[in-house]
Coordinates of C-alpha atoms in Angstrom, one line a residue:
M19 CA -16.3 10.7 14.1
N20 CA -19.3 9.4 16.0
F21 CA -21.0 6.0 15.8
D22 CA -23.6 7.1 13.3
D23 CA -20.9 8.5 11.0
V24 CA -18.9 5.3 11.2
D25 CA -22.0 3.2 10.5
S26 CA -23.0 5.3 7.5
I27 CA -19.5 5.3 6.0
V28 CA -19.2 1.6 6.4
R29 CA -22.5 0.9 4.8
T30 CA -21.5 3.2 1.9
A31 CA -18.2 1.5 1.4
L32 CA -19.5 -2.1 1.6
Q33 CA -22.2 -1.2 -0.9
A34 CA -19.6 0.4 -3.2
M35 CA -17.5 -2.8 -3.1
R36 CA -20.5 -4.9 -4.1
Q37 CA -21.4 -2.6 -7.0
G38 CA -17.8 -2.3 -8.3
R39 CA -17.5 1.4 -7.4
I40 CA -14.2 0.9 -5.5
G41 CA -11.1 0.8 -7.7
F42 CA -7.6 2.0 -7.6
S43 CA -5.2 4.6 -8.8
V44 CA -1.4 4.0 -8.5
Q45 CA 1.6 5.9 -7.2
Q46 CA 5.1 4.7 -8.2
V47 CA 7.9 3.8 -5.9
N48 CA 11.0 5.1 -7.6
C49 CA 14.8 4.4 -7.3
V50 CA 16.4 7.2 -5.3
N51 CA 19.2 7.6 -7.8
E52 CA 17.7 6.5 -11.1
H53 CA 14.3 8.3 -10.9
H54 CA 12.9 6.7 -14.0
E55 CA 13.4 3.2 -12.5
V56 CA 10.1 2.0 -11.0
F57 CA 10.3 -0.6 -8.2
Y58 CA 6.6 -1.1 -8.1
S59 CA 3.3 0.9 -8.1
E60 CA 1.2 1.1 -5.0
C61 CA -2.6 0.6 -5.5
L62 CA -4.5 3.5 -3.8
A63 CA -8.2 2.8 -3.2
R64 CA -10.7 5.2 -4.7
L65 CA -14.5 5.1 -4.0
E66 CA -16.9 6.5 -6.5
K67 CA -20.1 7.7 -4.8
L68 CA -23.5 7.3 -6.4
D69 CA -23.5 11.0 -7.4
G70 CA -20.2 10.4 -9.2
T71 CA -18.0 12.1 -6.6
V72 CA -14.6 10.2 -6.0
I73 CA -13.1 10.0 -2.6
T74 CA -9.8 8.6 -1.3
A75 CA -9.3 5.8 1.1
G76 CA -8.4 8.3 3.8
E77 CA -12.1 9.3 3.9
F78 CA -13.5 5.8 4.4
L79 CA -10.8 3.4 5.6
P80 CA -10.7 4.7 9.2
A81 CA -14.3 3.8 9.6
L82 CA -13.8 0.3 8.1
E83 CA -10.9 -0.2 10.5
A84 CA -12.8 1.0 13.5
S85 CA -15.7 -1.3 12.7
G86 CA -13.6 -4.4 11.9
H87 CA -14.3 -4.3 8.1
A88 CA -10.9 -3.4 6.8
P89 CA -10.1 -7.0 5.8
E90 CA -13.1 -6.9 3.4
L91 CA -11.6 -3.9 1.6
D92 CA -8.2 -5.7 1.6
C93 CA -9.8 -8.7 0.0
H94 CA -11.5 -6.5 -2.6
M95 CA -8.3 -4.6 -3.5
L96 CA -6.2 -7.8 -3.7
N97 CA -8.8 -9.3 -6.1
L98 CA -8.5 -6.1 -8.3
A99 CA -4.7 -6.3 -8.2
F100 CA -4.6 -9.9 -9.1
E101 CA -7.1 -9.3 -12.0
W102 CA -4.9 -6.4 -13.2
L103 CA -1.7 -8.4 -13.1
S104 CA -3.4 -11.4 -14.8
N105 CA -4.3 -9.1 -17.8
S106 CA -1.4 -6.7 -17.9
A107 CA 2.3 -7.0 -18.7
S108 CA 3.1 -3.9 -16.7
G109 CA 5.4 -3.9 -13.7
P110 CA 4.6 -5.1 -10.1
L111 CA 1.9 -3.7 -7.9
G112 CA 1.8 -3.0 -4.2
C113 CA -1.3 -3.6 -2.1
N114 CA -2.1 -2.6 1.5
V115 CA -3.0 -5.3 4.0
S116 CA -4.3 -4.2 7.3
S117 CA -2.8 -5.8 10.4
S118 CA -6.4 -6.6 11.4
N119 CA -6.1 -9.5 9.0
F120 CA -3.8 -11.1 11.5
S121 CA -6.1 -10.7 14.5
S122 CA -7.5 -14.3 14.4
R123 CA -6.8 -17.6 12.9
E124 CA -9.9 -17.4 10.7
R125 CA -8.9 -14.1 9.2
R126 CA -5.3 -15.3 8.6
T127 CA -6.7 -18.4 6.9
M128 CA -8.9 -16.4 4.6
L129 CA -6.0 -14.1 3.6
F130 CA -3.6 -17.0 3.1
D131 CA -6.1 -18.9 0.9
Q132 CA -6.6 -15.9 -1.3
L133 CA -2.8 -15.4 -1.7
H134 CA -2.3 -19.1 -2.2
R135 CA -4.8 -19.3 -5.0
N136 CA -3.0 -16.5 -6.8
R137 CA 0.6 -17.6 -6.0
S138 CA 1.6 -17.6 -9.6
L139 CA 1.4 -13.8 -9.5
A140 CA 3.3 -13.5 -6.2
P141 CA 6.6 -12.3 -7.7
R142 CA 4.7 -9.3 -9.0
L143 CA 2.9 -8.2 -5.8
V144 CA 4.2 -6.4 -2.8
L145 CA 2.0 -6.7 0.3
E146 CA 2.3 -3.5 2.4
I147 CA 1.3 -4.2 6.1
T148 CA -0.5 -1.2 7.5
E149 CA -0.6 -1.3 11.3
S150 CA -4.1 -0.4 12.5
A151 CA -3.2 -2.4 15.6
P152 CA 0.1 -3.5 17.2
I153 CA 0.9 -6.7 15.3
I154 CA 3.8 -7.6 17.5
Q155 CA 1.3 -8.6 20.2
Q156 CA -0.6 -11.0 17.9
F157 CA 0.4 -14.6 18.4
G158 CA 1.8 -16.4 15.3
V159 CA 2.1 -13.3 13.1
A160 CA 5.8 -13.6 12.4
E161 CA 5.4 -17.2 11.3
F162 CA 2.4 -16.3 9.2
I163 CA 4.3 -13.6 7.4
Q164 CA 7.1 -16.1 6.7
D165 CA 4.5 -18.5 5.2
I166 CA 3.4 -15.7 2.9
R167 CA 7.0 -14.9 1.9
K168 CA 7.5 -18.6 1.1
L169 CA 4.7 -18.3 -1.5
G170 CA 6.9 -15.7 -3.3
Y171 CA 5.3 -12.4 -2.1
R172 CA 7.4 -9.5 -0.9
I173 CA 6.4 -8.0 2.5
A174 CA 6.7 -4.3 3.3
I175 CA 6.1 -2.6 6.6
D176 CA 4.3 0.7 5.8
D177 CA 4.7 4.0 7.6
F178 CA 7.5 2.8 9.9
G179 CA 8.1 5.3 12.7
T180 CA 4.6 6.5 13.0
G181 CA 1.5 5.0 14.6
F182 CA 2.0 1.5 16.0
S183 CA 5.2 0.9 14.1
S184 CA 8.2 0.4 16.3
P185 CA 11.7 -1.1 16.3
E186 CA 10.2 -4.1 18.2
T187 CA 7.8 -4.6 15.3
I188 CA 10.4 -4.7 12.6
F189 CA 12.9 -6.8 14.5
S190 CA 10.3 -9.4 15.4
M191 CA 9.8 -10.6 11.8
A192 CA 11.6 -11.0 8.5
V193 CA 10.5 -8.5 5.8
D194 CA 11.7 -7.3 2.5
I195 CA 10.9 -3.6 2.5
I196 CA 10.6 -0.9 5.2
K197 CA 8.7 2.2 4.2
I198 CA 9.5 5.2 6.4
G199 CA 6.6 7.5 7.1
A200 CA 6.4 10.9 5.4
F201 CA 6.7 12.7 8.7
F202 CA 10.5 12.3 8.8
A203 CA 11.1 13.7 5.3
Q204 CA 8.7 16.6 5.8
L205 CA 9.9 18.0 9.1
S206 CA 10.1 21.8 8.7
R207 CA 13.5 22.1 10.3
R208 CA 16.2 20.7 8.0
S209 CA 18.8 19.9 10.6
E210 CA 16.2 17.9 12.6
A211 CA 15.0 16.1 9.5
D212 CA 18.6 15.2 8.6
R213 CA 19.2 13.7 12.0
L214 CA 16.0 11.8 12.4
L215 CA 15.8 10.4 8.9
H216 CA 19.4 9.2 9.1
H217 CA 18.5 7.4 12.3
M218 CA 15.4 5.8 10.9
V219 CA 17.0 4.7 7.6
G220 CA 20.0 3.2 9.6
L221 CA 17.7 1.3 11.9
A222 CA 15.5 0.0 9.1
S223 CA 18.6 -1.1 7.1
C224 CA 19.4 -3.5 9.9
V225 CA 16.2 -5.4 9.0
A226 CA 15.4 -5.1 5.3
P227 CA 17.5 -4.5 2.1
T228 CA 15.1 -2.0 0.6
I229 CA 14.3 1.2 2.4
V230 CA 11.6 3.6 0.9
V231 CA 11.1 7.1 2.2
E232 CA 7.5 8.3 1.7
G233 CA 6.1 11.8 1.3
I234 CA 8.8 13.1 -1.1
E235 CA 7.4 16.4 -2.5
T236 CA 10.4 18.6 -3.1
Y237 CA 13.9 18.1 -4.5
E238 CA 15.3 19.0 -1.1
Q239 CA 13.5 16.1 0.4
L240 CA 14.7 13.8 -2.4
T241 CA 18.3 14.8 -1.6
L242 CA 17.7 14.3 2.1
A243 CA 16.4 10.7 1.4
R244 CA 19.4 9.9 -0.8
T245 CA 21.9 11.3 1.7
A246 CA 20.2 9.3 4.5
G247 CA 20.9 6.1 2.6
A248 CA 17.4 5.2 1.4
T249 CA 17.2 3.0 -1.7
H250 CA 13.8 4.2 -3.0
V251 CA 11.4 7.1 -2.6
Q252 CA 7.7 7.7 -3.0
G253 CA 5.8 10.9 -3.3
Y254 CA 4.2 13.6 -5.4
L255 CA 7.5 14.9 -6.7
L256 CA 8.0 11.9 -8.9
S257 CA 4.6 10.3 -9.1
E258 CA 1.3 12.0 -8.6
P259 CA -1.7 9.6 -8.5
T260 CA -5.0 10.5 -10.1
L261 CA -8.1 11.0 -8.0
C262 CA -10.3 8.9 -10.3
P263 CA -9.6 5.2 -10.3
I264 CA -7.7 3.8 -13.4
F265 CA -9.1 0.3 -12.7
R266 CA -12.2 -1.0 -11.2
G267 CA -12.2 -4.5 -12.6
L268 CA -12.9 -5.8 -16.1
G269 CA -16.6 -6.2 -15.3
Y270 CA -17.1 -2.5 -14.7
P271 CA -16.5 0.7 -16.7
A272 CA -13.3 2.6 -16.0
V273 CA -11.0 5.3 -17.4
M274 CA -9.5 3.6 -20.4
D275 CA -7.4 4.1 -23.6
S276 CA -8.9 3.1 -26.9
T277 CA -6.1 0.6 -27.4
V278 CA -6.8 -1.6 -24.4
R279 CA -9.5 -4.0 -23.2
P280 CA -12.6 -2.5 -21.6
G281 CA -11.9 -1.6 -18.0
L282 CA -8.1 -1.9 -18.3
K283 CA -5.8 1.0 -18.7
P284 CA -2.0 0.6 -18.8
I285 CA 0.0 1.9 -15.9
R286 CA 2.6 4.3 -17.3
F287 CA 6.2 3.5 -16.4
G288 CA 7.9 6.1 -18.6
K289 CA 10.7 8.4 -17.6
L290 CA 9.7 10.9 -14.9
S291 CA 10.9 14.4 -14.1
A292 CA 14.3 14.3 -12.5

């Protein structure tokens, strides 16, 4: 991706935020044993282009991170999540928060103020820290995360074992949830997957009580996660998110049922295929 590409994608994404064309779909995090039990539903960013095409966060988030604009998307998505939770009795949501929010005191203050204003909804929101940079090297991050947890939010480390995630990272701070990257469940060689996933779950269990294995797409992978000792799983086998956003804010049109308020569609928490 060259500079011109990044600049174009960033301008498109920032304009879409201003115009209410970035919303979210959801993917459930399910109990590894009782598949119908939903721990929470992760908000997945979706951008609707001017021509009506919908694209996933994977197509625009890297450019935002590279240009330093990821915190603006986080702020937007958190506002949508808080708006949803304020107007819905459905279960908890999870929302990604880029580690670039921790890179300066100013950014930490802006994030904390937003979370503090909405602290009444804290028990219903999981903050998933995505590591676009090594957070262990950023001064005061562990203390800052503790301050957020004191507001009542649960903290998850996303994609543990891949990218910048490391044992040093998770042992440096108190968190509630560790999400193990899909790579470990999707290894092509079963014996290798068994060994590595057991190791990762065992390590993560030393830090957090809740261990989620991501990328579960087959029953074999589900069994692998259960055998390794994971408490929860996430993936297309049990919950397949829609491409189109189910929520873009009450001030904008969205996919909706006739029985709900304009712009608000209930998240389904019914029994899933086992």
